[in-house]
Structure formats: C-alpha cells, structure tokens
Amino acid sequence: QKEVEQDPGPLSVPEGAIVSLNCTYSNSAFQYFMWYRQYSRKGPELLMYTYSSGNKEDGRFTAQVDKSSKYISLFIRDSQPSDSATYLCAMSASFQKLVFGTGTRLLVSP
Amino acid sequence: ETGVTQSPTHLIKTRGQQVTLRCSSQSGHNTVSWYQQALGQGPQFIFQYYREEENGRGNFPPRFSGLQFPNYSSELNVNALELDDSALYLCASSQVDSGGAATKNIQYFGAGTRLSVL
C-alpha cells in the first residue's frame, strides 16, 4: 500500500464548475501538506501549503486537512481552462523528503 | 518562476553510460532535494543535500549520487544507466535554518531534466 493515495483521473469538468481533488495517507507523522500544479513537461508549481490540520484559502483555491481522517482536499472555485493540469498532493513529516501522490489530471472544458 | 534552474533540459543516453545533471537553487536557499518522476507518476525522493552533505535518502541504489557546492548548487550523478532510469529528474530548493530545522517545509521545483535511456 502506498503512503499517499490519489485518484489519477482524468477529471473532466465544464468551465465554472467547482473542482474537488483529494488524497488519503497512512503515515500519521505527516504534518506538512502541500498541493502542487504541474503542466505538461514542466516542474511542479506550489499552489497551497498547510501545516497540521485546518483550512486555508487563497483566491479560488481552498485547501483542507483532516488529520484525524488522514484526508486532504483541494477545492477550485470557478474553474478555468487554464486550470487544466495535473494536481499533485505532497506531504512530509520533516523538512526532508516530500511524499507525493500519483497526481490527478484535471481537464476544464470551455 | 521559482528561480530554481536545471540543466540540461533534455538528455539522451545509452544503457551503461553515466550522466550528470545540474541544479542552481533559488537565491537564499541552502538545501537541495532531488526527485525522479516517471511518466504518469508522482515525484519520488532520491536524496537531499544540506551543508554540502547528504541529509536523507530515498529508496535508490548507490549508483545515484550527488554533490552540493559551497554556493548551494548541486549535481546528481547516475552511473551504469538502466532503461528504467528514463524519467524527469526534478531539483527542489528550500531554506533550512542553522539549527538544522525548518519552521516550514516548502520546496520549490525547477523545470526538470528529461532523461531518456536507450
């Protein structure tokens, strides 16, 4: 079993829809949680960073962490075609390695 | 743009050869981590360098080695290349304080080097 599970998709939505992306994990030592966006043939770009449990909002993006359920989410409001990319969840217990999910491919159609 | 630069962008090698990939960290960052991303997968941690020494290693064989230089730039070396080494190699930089701890663990990634082994 992988430490971090993420549905690979693809997830197809129409423009303007609310998108929900999720990851589950098994390591209770994880305390840093991140979402990265990766366009094709590019490096991951940090979208959201959360320490421990709680919610964080930044523009159209909201990240939620539920450590009791070992479950994290990213919500995208008013999705745009430019949001089409692969979304990677990542987490860590220390400042060393990040453990990534497989990534969910999102397609937003005009 | 993160300020993390990697070179070269693409590389083609044959099985058994050796390769060196390079990374310049973001200004103000003192720690470099390397990841391997196979097609359709998330990045896998190879190792991290802090104060010019390896500071944590993932499940990769010893033929994967690295260096960090006084200016915090870094190299990833892979010997005896295998077909399965074909992947996108990502470098990420971050800032760790002098006590060896970090209040945040935010790693910023470069665009990667795409390695093809034939």
PDB file of N, CA and C in Angstrom, chain B residues 52-118:
ATOM      1  N   GLU B  52      26.349  20.803   2.213  1.00  0.00           N
ATOM      2  CA  GLU B  52      27.240  20.022   1.346  1.00  0.00           C
ATOM      3  C   GLU B  52      27.303  18.538   1.701  1.00  0.00           C
ATOM      4  N   GLU B  53      26.369  18.072   2.516  1.00  0.00           N
ATOM      5  CA  GLU B  53      26.350  16.645   2.865  1.00  0.00           C
ATOM      6  C   GLU B  53      24.967  16.055   2.598  1.00  0.00           C
ATOM      7  N   GLU B  54      24.952  14.769   2.292  1.00  0.00           N
ATOM      8  CA  GLU B  54      23.673  14.094   2.073  1.00  0.00           C
ATOM      9  C   GLU B  54      22.907  14.072   3.399  1.00  0.00           C
ATOM     10  N   ASN B  55      21.639  14.471   3.317  1.00  0.00           N
ATOM     11  CA  ASN B  55      20.816  14.631   4.510  1.00  0.00           C
ATOM     12  C   ASN B  55      19.483  13.924   4.303  1.00  0.00           C
ATOM     13  N   GLY B  56      19.550  12.621   4.111  1.00  0.00           N
ATOM     14  CA  GLY B  56      18.340  11.859   3.855  1.00  0.00           C
ATOM     15  C   GLY B  56      18.370  11.292   2.451  1.00  0.00           C
ATOM     16  N   ARG B  57      17.948  10.043   2.314  1.00  0.00           N
ATOM     17  CA  ARG B  57      17.988   9.357   1.039  1.00  0.00           C
ATOM     18  C   ARG B  57      16.756   8.480   0.896  1.00  0.00           C
ATOM     19  N   GLY B  58      16.217   8.437  -0.296  1.00  0.00           N
ATOM     20  CA  GLY B  58      15.088   7.566  -0.590  1.00  0.00           C
ATOM     21  C   GLY B  58      15.569   6.186  -1.011  1.00  0.00           C
ATOM     22  N   ASN B  59      14.660   5.406  -1.554  1.00  0.00           N
ATOM     23  CA  ASN B  59      14.955   4.023  -1.917  1.00  0.00           C
ATOM     24  C   ASN B  59      15.592   3.944  -3.303  1.00  0.00           C
ATOM     25  N   PHE B  60      16.779   4.496  -3.428  1.00  0.00           N
ATOM     26  CA  PHE B  60      17.507   4.468  -4.697  1.00  0.00           C
ATOM     27  C   PHE B  60      18.875   3.846  -4.456  1.00  0.00           C
ATOM     28  N   PRO B  61      19.405   3.088  -5.445  1.00  0.00           N
ATOM     29  CA  PRO B  61      20.682   2.402  -5.265  1.00  0.00           C
ATOM     30  C   PRO B  61      21.855   3.375  -5.226  1.00  0.00           C
ATOM     31  N   PRO B  62      23.024   2.910  -4.770  1.00  0.00           N
ATOM     32  CA  PRO B  62      24.202   3.772  -4.644  1.00  0.00           C
ATOM     33  C   PRO B  62      24.697   4.355  -5.955  1.00  0.00           C
ATOM     34  N   ARG B  63      24.275   3.790  -7.095  1.00  0.00           N
ATOM     35  CA  ARG B  63      24.740   4.382  -8.353  1.00  0.00           C
ATOM     36  C   ARG B  63      24.119   5.763  -8.587  1.00  0.00           C
ATOM     37  N   PHE B  64      23.155   6.131  -7.758  1.00  0.00           N
ATOM     38  CA  PHE B  64      22.649   7.507  -7.731  1.00  0.00           C
ATOM     39  C   PHE B  64      23.435   8.242  -6.640  1.00  0.00           C
ATOM     40  N   SER B  65      24.188   9.250  -7.030  1.00  0.00           N
ATOM     41  CA  SER B  65      24.968  10.003  -6.057  1.00  0.00           C
ATOM     42  C   SER B  65      24.864  11.487  -6.364  1.00  0.00           C
ATOM     43  N   GLY B  66      25.287  12.296  -5.417  1.00  0.00           N
ATOM     44  CA  GLY B  66      25.164  13.723  -5.625  1.00  0.00           C
ATOM     45  C   GLY B  66      26.258  14.514  -4.948  1.00  0.00           C
ATOM     46  N   LEU B  67      26.223  15.794  -5.219  1.00  0.00           N
ATOM     47  CA  LEU B  67      27.136  16.754  -4.604  1.00  0.00           C
ATOM     48  C   LEU B  67      26.375  18.044  -4.378  1.00  0.00           C
ATOM     49  N   GLN B  68      26.789  18.771  -3.332  1.00  0.00           N
ATOM     50  CA  GLN B  68      26.336  20.152  -3.179  1.00  0.00           C
ATOM     51  C   GLN B  68      27.579  21.012  -3.017  1.00  0.00           C
ATOM     52  N   PHE B  69      27.583  22.151  -3.659  1.00  0.00           N
ATOM     53  CA  PHE B  69      28.749  23.025  -3.660  1.00  0.00           C
ATOM     54  C   PHE B  69      28.551  24.178  -2.673  1.00  0.00           C
ATOM     55  N   PRO B  70      29.648  24.896  -2.335  1.00  0.00           N
ATOM     56  CA  PRO B  70      29.529  26.000  -1.369  1.00  0.00           C
ATOM     57  C   PRO B  70      28.496  27.054  -1.753  1.00  0.00           C
ATOM     58  N   ASN B  71      28.231  27.214  -3.048  1.00  0.00           N
ATOM     59  CA  ASN B  71      27.204  28.205  -3.454  1.00  0.00           C
ATOM     60  C   ASN B  71      25.807  27.579  -3.449  1.00  0.00           C
ATOM     61  N   TYR B  72      25.686  26.372  -2.896  1.00  0.00           N
ATOM     62  CA  TYR B  72      24.431  25.642  -2.722  1.00  0.00           C
ATOM     63  C   TYR B  72      23.904  25.005  -3.996  1.00  0.00           C
ATOM     64  N   SER B  73      24.588  25.187  -5.129  1.00  0.00           N
ATOM     65  CA  SER B  73      24.178  24.456  -6.317  1.00  0.00           C
ATOM     66  C   SER B  73      24.480  22.973  -6.110  1.00  0.00           C
ATOM     67  N   SER B  74      23.944  22.139  -6.995  1.00  0.00           N
ATOM     68  CA  SER B  74      24.047  20.700  -6.753  1.00  0.00           C
ATOM     69  C   SER B  74      24.143  19.933  -8.068  1.00  0.00           C
ATOM     70  N   GLU B  75      24.679  18.745  -7.978  1.00  0.00           N
ATOM     71  CA  GLU B  75      24.727  17.809  -9.100  1.00  0.00           C
ATOM     72  C   GLU B  75      24.129  16.473  -8.680  1.00  0.00           C
ATOM     73  N   LEU B  76      23.466  15.836  -9.639  1.00  0.00           N
ATOM     74  CA  LEU B  76      23.001  14.462  -9.480  1.00  0.00           C
ATOM     75  C   LEU B  76      23.767  13.627 -10.496  1.00  0.00           C
ATOM     76  N   ASN B  77      24.423  12.590 -10.042  1.00  0.00           N
ATOM     77  CA  ASN B  77      25.151  11.683 -10.918  1.00  0.00           C
ATOM     78  C   ASN B  77      24.497  10.310 -10.893  1.00  0.00           C
ATOM     79  N   VAL B  78      24.337   9.744 -12.066  1.00  0.00           N
ATOM     80  CA  VAL B  78      23.800   8.389 -12.158  1.00  0.00           C
ATOM     81  C   VAL B  78      24.771   7.565 -12.987  1.00  0.00           C
ATOM     82  N   ASN B  79      25.285   6.497 -12.404  1.00  0.00           N
ATOM     83  CA  ASN B  79      26.202   5.596 -13.101  1.00  0.00           C
ATOM     84  C   ASN B  79      25.458   4.377 -13.641  1.00  0.00           C
ATOM     85  N   ALA B  80      26.088   3.709 -14.605  1.00  0.00           N
ATOM     86  CA  ALA B  80      25.546   2.452 -15.143  1.00  0.00           C
ATOM     87  C   ALA B  80      24.068   2.572 -15.444  1.00  0.00           C
ATOM     88  N   LEU B  81      23.729   3.508 -16.293  1.00  0.00           N
ATOM     89  CA  LEU B  81      22.323   3.804 -16.599  1.00  0.00           C
ATOM     90  C   LEU B  81      21.552   2.565 -17.054  1.00  0.00           C
ATOM     91  N   GLU B  82      20.323   2.479 -16.565  1.00  0.00           N
ATOM     92  CA  GLU B  82      19.397   1.410 -16.955  1.00  0.00           C
ATOM     93  C   GLU B  82      18.199   2.034 -17.668  1.00  0.00           C
ATOM     94  N   LEU B  83      17.498   1.208 -18.435  1.00  0.00           N
ATOM     95  CA  LEU B  83      16.341   1.709 -19.183  1.00  0.00           C
ATOM     96  C   LEU B  83      15.316   2.360 -18.254  1.00  0.00           C
ATOM     97  N   ASP B  84      15.137   1.775 -17.066  1.00  0.00           N
ATOM     98  CA  ASP B  84      14.146   2.296 -16.106  1.00  0.00           C
ATOM     99  C   ASP B  84      14.539   3.636 -15.499  1.00  0.00           C
ATOM    100  N   ASP B  85      15.758   4.089 -15.775  1.00  0.00           N
ATOM    101  CA  ASP B  85      16.165   5.412 -15.282  1.00  0.00           C
ATOM    102  C   ASP B  85      15.581   6.535 -16.136  1.00  0.00           C
ATOM    103  N   SER B  86      14.950   6.187 -17.242  1.00  0.00           N
ATOM    104  CA  SER B  86      14.304   7.191 -18.083  1.00  0.00           C
ATOM    105  C   SER B  86      13.182   7.850 -17.287  1.00  0.00           C
ATOM    106  N   ALA B  87      13.277   9.164 -17.116  1.00  0.00           N
ATOM    107  CA  ALA B  87      12.329   9.883 -16.275  1.00  0.00           C
ATOM    108  C   ALA B  87      12.620  11.371 -16.340  1.00  0.00           C
ATOM    109  N   LEU B  88      11.755  12.148 -15.687  1.00  0.00           N
ATOM    110  CA  LEU B  88      12.002  13.568 -15.462  1.00  0.00           C
ATOM    111  C   LEU B  88      12.684  13.693 -14.100  1.00  0.00           C
ATOM    112  N   TYR B  89      13.836  14.316 -14.062  1.00  0.00           N
ATOM    113  CA  TYR B  89      14.571  14.491 -12.805  1.00  0.00           C
ATOM    114  C   TYR B  89      14.382  15.935 -12.341  1.00  0.00           C
ATOM    115  N   LEU B  90      13.841  16.060 -11.147  1.00  0.00           N
ATOM    116  CA  LEU B  90      13.489  17.362 -10.602  1.00  0.00           C
ATOM    117  C   LEU B  90      14.390  17.722  -9.437  1.00  0.00           C
ATOM    118  N   CYS B  91      14.756  18.976  -9.407  1.00  0.00           N
ATOM    119  CA  CYS B  91      15.518  19.526  -8.302  1.00  0.00           C
ATOM    120  C   CYS B  91      14.610  20.505  -7.568  1.00  0.00           C
ATOM    121  N   ALA B  92      14.679  20.508  -6.252  1.00  0.00           N
ATOM    122  CA  ALA B  92      13.884  21.443  -5.457  1.00  0.00           C
ATOM    123  C   ALA B  92      14.780  22.097  -4.422  1.00  0.00           C
ATOM    124  N   SER B  93      14.616  23.387  -4.218  1.00  0.00           N
ATOM    125  CA  SER B  93      15.407  24.056  -3.191  1.00  0.00           C
ATOM    126  C   SER B  93      14.515  24.565  -2.069  1.00  0.00           C
ATOM    127  N   SER B  94      15.104  24.663  -0.886  1.00  0.00           N
ATOM    128  CA  SER B  94      14.374  25.133   0.287  1.00  0.00           C
ATOM    129  C   SER B  94      15.374  25.757   1.260  1.00  0.00           C
ATOM    130  N   GLN B  95      14.832  26.376   2.309  1.00  0.00           N
ATOM    131  CA  GLN B  95      15.680  27.038   3.292  1.00  0.00           C
ATOM    132  C   GLN B  95      15.540  26.326   4.635  1.00  0.00           C
ATOM    133  N   VAL B  96      16.663  25.893   5.174  1.00  0.00           N
ATOM    134  CA  VAL B  96      16.698  25.262   6.492  1.00  0.00           C
ATOM    135  C   VAL B  96      17.575  26.130   7.375  1.00  0.00           C
ATOM    136  N   ASP B  97      17.159  26.368   8.627  1.00  0.00           N
ATOM    137  CA  ASP B  97      17.929  27.283   9.462  1.00  0.00           C
ATOM    138  C   ASP B  97      19.201  26.627   9.988  1.00  0.00           C
ATOM    139  N   SER B  98      20.019  27.416  10.651  1.00  0.00           N
ATOM    140  CA  SER B  98      21.339  26.946  11.073  1.00  0.00           C
ATOM    141  C   SER B  98      21.255  25.834  12.096  1.00  0.00           C
ATOM    142  N   GLY B  99      20.131  25.691  12.750  1.00  0.00           N
ATOM    143  CA  GLY B  99      19.960  24.603  13.711  1.00  0.00           C
ATOM    144  C   GLY B  99      19.553  23.312  13.058  1.00  0.00           C
ATOM    145  N   GLY B 100      19.400  23.336  11.741  1.00  0.00           N
ATOM    146  CA  GLY B 100      19.033  22.118  11.028  1.00  0.00           C
ATOM    147  C   GLY B 100      17.550  21.840  11.027  1.00  0.00           C
ATOM    148  N   ALA B 101      16.752  22.838  11.387  1.00  0.00           N
ATOM    149  CA  ALA B 101      15.307  22.638  11.402  1.00  0.00           C
ATOM    150  C   ALA B 101      14.658  23.648  10.467  1.00  0.00           C
ATOM    151  N   ALA B 102      13.431  23.422  10.202  1.00  0.00           N
ATOM    152  CA  ALA B 102      12.697  24.331   9.334  1.00  0.00           C
ATOM    153  C   ALA B 102      11.314  24.528   9.920  1.00  0.00           C
ATOM    154  N   THR B 103      10.901  25.773  10.036  1.00  0.00           N
ATOM    155  CA  THR B 103       9.535  26.008  10.502  1.00  0.00           C
ATOM    156  C   THR B 103       8.537  25.687   9.409  1.00  0.00           C
ATOM    157  N   LYS B 104       8.982  25.772   8.201  1.00  0.00           N
ATOM    158  CA  LYS B 104       8.159  25.341   7.083  1.00  0.00           C
ATOM    159  C   LYS B 104       8.958  24.350   6.251  1.00  0.00           C
ATOM    160  N   ASN B 105       8.275  23.540   5.515  1.00  0.00           N
ATOM    161  CA  ASN B 105       8.962  22.665   4.577  1.00  0.00           C
ATOM    162  C   ASN B 105       8.414  22.968   3.197  1.00  0.00           C
ATOM    163  N   ILE B 106       8.829  24.081   2.645  1.00  0.00           N
ATOM    164  CA  ILE B 106       8.361  24.470   1.323  1.00  0.00           C
ATOM    165  C   ILE B 106       9.499  24.287   0.351  1.00  0.00           C
ATOM    166  N   GLN B 107       9.305  23.395  -0.590  1.00  0.00           N
ATOM    167  CA  GLN B 107      10.306  23.121  -1.594  1.00  0.00           C
ATOM    168  C   GLN B 107       9.821  23.664  -2.937  1.00  0.00           C
ATOM    169  N   TYR B 108      10.702  24.390  -3.598  1.00  0.00           N
ATOM    170  CA  TYR B 108      10.395  24.999  -4.888  1.00  0.00           C
ATOM    171  C   TYR B 108      11.151  24.250  -5.975  1.00  0.00           C
ATOM    172  N   PHE B 109      10.423  23.874  -7.003  1.00  0.00           N
ATOM    173  CA  PHE B 109      10.965  22.995  -8.019  1.00  0.00           C
ATOM    174  C   PHE B 109      11.423  23.737  -9.268  1.00  0.00           C
ATOM    175  N   GLY B 110      12.449  23.181  -9.891  1.00  0.00           N
ATOM    176  CA  GLY B 110      12.842  23.607 -11.212  1.00  0.00           C
ATOM    177  C   GLY B 110      11.998  22.906 -12.261  1.00  0.00           C
ATOM    178  N   ALA B 111      12.289  23.211 -13.523  1.00  0.00           N
ATOM    179  CA  ALA B 111      11.505  22.647 -14.634  1.00  0.00           C
ATOM    180  C   ALA B 111      11.892  21.205 -14.940  1.00  0.00           C
ATOM    181  N   GLY B 112      13.042  20.758 -14.426  1.00  0.00           N
ATOM    182  CA  GLY B 112      13.430  19.364 -14.585  1.00  0.00           C
ATOM    183  C   GLY B 112      14.331  19.109 -15.775  1.00  0.00           C
ATOM    184  N   THR B 113      14.978  17.963 -15.728  1.00  0.00           N
ATOM    185  CA  THR B 113      15.763  17.436 -16.856  1.00  0.00           C
ATOM    186  C   THR B 113      15.119  16.131 -17.282  1.00  0.00           C
ATOM    187  N   ARG B 114      14.751  16.069 -18.546  1.00  0.00           N
ATOM    188  CA  ARG B 114      14.140  14.829 -19.056  1.00  0.00           C
ATOM    189  C   ARG B 114      15.241  13.934 -19.595  1.00  0.00           C
ATOM    190  N   LEU B 115      15.432  12.796 -18.964  1.00  0.00           N
ATOM    191  CA  LEU B 115      16.462  11.831 -19.347  1.00  0.00           C
ATOM    192  C   LEU B 115      15.830  10.647 -20.056  1.00  0.00           C
ATOM    193  N   SER B 116      16.345  10.337 -21.217  1.00  0.00           N
ATOM    194  CA  SER B 116      15.916   9.151 -21.958  1.00  0.00           C
ATOM    195  C   SER B 116      17.107   8.217 -22.062  1.00  0.00           C
ATOM    196  N   VAL B 117      16.911   6.963 -21.646  1.00  0.00           N
ATOM    197  CA  VAL B 117      17.963   5.955 -21.730  1.00  0.00           C
ATOM    198  C   VAL B 117      17.553   4.920 -22.777  1.00  0.00           C
ATOM    199  N   LEU B 118      18.376   4.780 -23.804  1.00  0.00           N
ATOM    200  CA  LEU B 118      18.048   3.879 -24.921  1.00  0.00           C
ATOM    201  C   LEU B 118      18.843   2.583 -24.835  1.00  0.00           C
TER     202      LEU B 118
END
